[in-house]
Structure formats: structure tokens, C-alpha cells
Coordinates of C-alpha atoms in Angstrom, one line a residue:
X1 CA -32.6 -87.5 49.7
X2 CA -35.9 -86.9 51.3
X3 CA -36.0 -87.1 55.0
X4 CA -37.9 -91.1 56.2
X5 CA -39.4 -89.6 58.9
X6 CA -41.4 -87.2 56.7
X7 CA -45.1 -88.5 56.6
X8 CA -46.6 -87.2 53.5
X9 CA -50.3 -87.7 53.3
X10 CA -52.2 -89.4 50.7
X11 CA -54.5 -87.1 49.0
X12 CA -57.0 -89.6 48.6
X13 CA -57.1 -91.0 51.9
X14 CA -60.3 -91.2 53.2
X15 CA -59.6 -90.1 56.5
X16 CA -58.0 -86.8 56.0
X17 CA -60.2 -84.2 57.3
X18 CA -59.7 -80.7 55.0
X19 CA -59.1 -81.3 51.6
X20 CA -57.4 -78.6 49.5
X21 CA -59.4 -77.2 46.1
X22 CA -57.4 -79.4 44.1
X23 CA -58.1 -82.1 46.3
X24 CA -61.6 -81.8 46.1
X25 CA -61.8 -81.6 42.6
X26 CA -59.6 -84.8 42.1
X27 CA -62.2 -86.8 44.0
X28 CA -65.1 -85.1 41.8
X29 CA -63.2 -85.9 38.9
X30 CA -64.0 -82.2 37.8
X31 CA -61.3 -79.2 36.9
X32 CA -59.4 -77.1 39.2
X33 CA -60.9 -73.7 38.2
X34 CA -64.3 -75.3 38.3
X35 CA -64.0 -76.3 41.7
X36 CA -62.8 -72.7 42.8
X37 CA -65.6 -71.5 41.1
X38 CA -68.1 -73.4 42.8
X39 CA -66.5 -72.8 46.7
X40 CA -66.4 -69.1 45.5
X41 CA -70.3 -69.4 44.3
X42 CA -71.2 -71.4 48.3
X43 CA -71.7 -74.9 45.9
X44 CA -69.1 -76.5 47.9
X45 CA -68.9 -75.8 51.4
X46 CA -65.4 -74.6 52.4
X47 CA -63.8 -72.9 55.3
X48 CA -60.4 -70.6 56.4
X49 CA -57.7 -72.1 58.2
X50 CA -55.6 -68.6 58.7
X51 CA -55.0 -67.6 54.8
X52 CA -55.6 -71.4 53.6
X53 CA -59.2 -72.3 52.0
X54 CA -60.1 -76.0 52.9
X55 CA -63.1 -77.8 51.5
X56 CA -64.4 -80.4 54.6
X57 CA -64.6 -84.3 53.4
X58 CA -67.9 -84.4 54.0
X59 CA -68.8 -81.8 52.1
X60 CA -67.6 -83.3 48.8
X61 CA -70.7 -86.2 49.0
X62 CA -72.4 -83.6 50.2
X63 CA -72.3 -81.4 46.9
X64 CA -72.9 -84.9 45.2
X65 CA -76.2 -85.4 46.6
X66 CA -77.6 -81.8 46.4
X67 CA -76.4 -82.0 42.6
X68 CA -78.6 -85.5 43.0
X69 CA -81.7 -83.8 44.2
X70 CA -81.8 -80.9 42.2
X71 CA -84.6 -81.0 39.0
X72 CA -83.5 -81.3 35.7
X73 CA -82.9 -78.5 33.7
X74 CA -84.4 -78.1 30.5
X75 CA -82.6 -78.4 27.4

């Protein structure tokens, strides 16, 4: 039986700070490997925590509203 004292945190609980990949992803409603491919590519902004890659929060709206701002493409 898992121990009660254990506080497992809500993945999408807006106060959480670093957000794994998959985490950020989840909330973009976009694919794992996608979202790898875009913090490898600088899209999403991301940082190191020892060996661990984190995406901040705030920089899930933020890829949101560069994605907002950025000229169509053409067809």
C-alpha cells in the first residue's frame, strides 16, 4: 500500500513551477516527440536541473503566443 504521507503532485496543477516534456505537451495537447522536438529546436524554452530537462510554466503560453504572432504560412 502506498505510503499517506506521500504527496504526489498534480501534473496539471497550475502552480507547479518545471513541467516535464510530457507535461508540457499534455497542456499543449500536442505529442510527446513533438514536444522534444521543439525544446531540442529552442521553440520551447527549457532548462537543466542536473541530468533532468524541465520546460518552465511560463514558457508553455509563452510558445502559444509566439505561435500567435507569427505570419501565416502559405499553402
Amino acid at each position: 500500500m502506498a505510503d499517506p504521507r506521500a504527496v504526489v503532485a498534480d501534473p496539471d496543477d497550475p502552480d507547479l513551477v518545471l513541467l516535464t516534456v510530457e507535461e508540457a505537451a499534455r497542456r499543449l495537447r500536442i505529442g510527446r516527440t513533438t514536444c522534444f522536438l521543439l525544446v531540442i529546436a529552442g521553440e520551447i524554452e527549457s532548462v537543466t536541473v542536473g541530468r533532468l530537462r524541465r520546460v518552465p510554466s511560463d514558457a508553455v503560453p509563452a510558445f502559444v503566443a509566439k505561435l500567435r504572432h507569427r505570419p501565416a504560412e502559405a499553402a
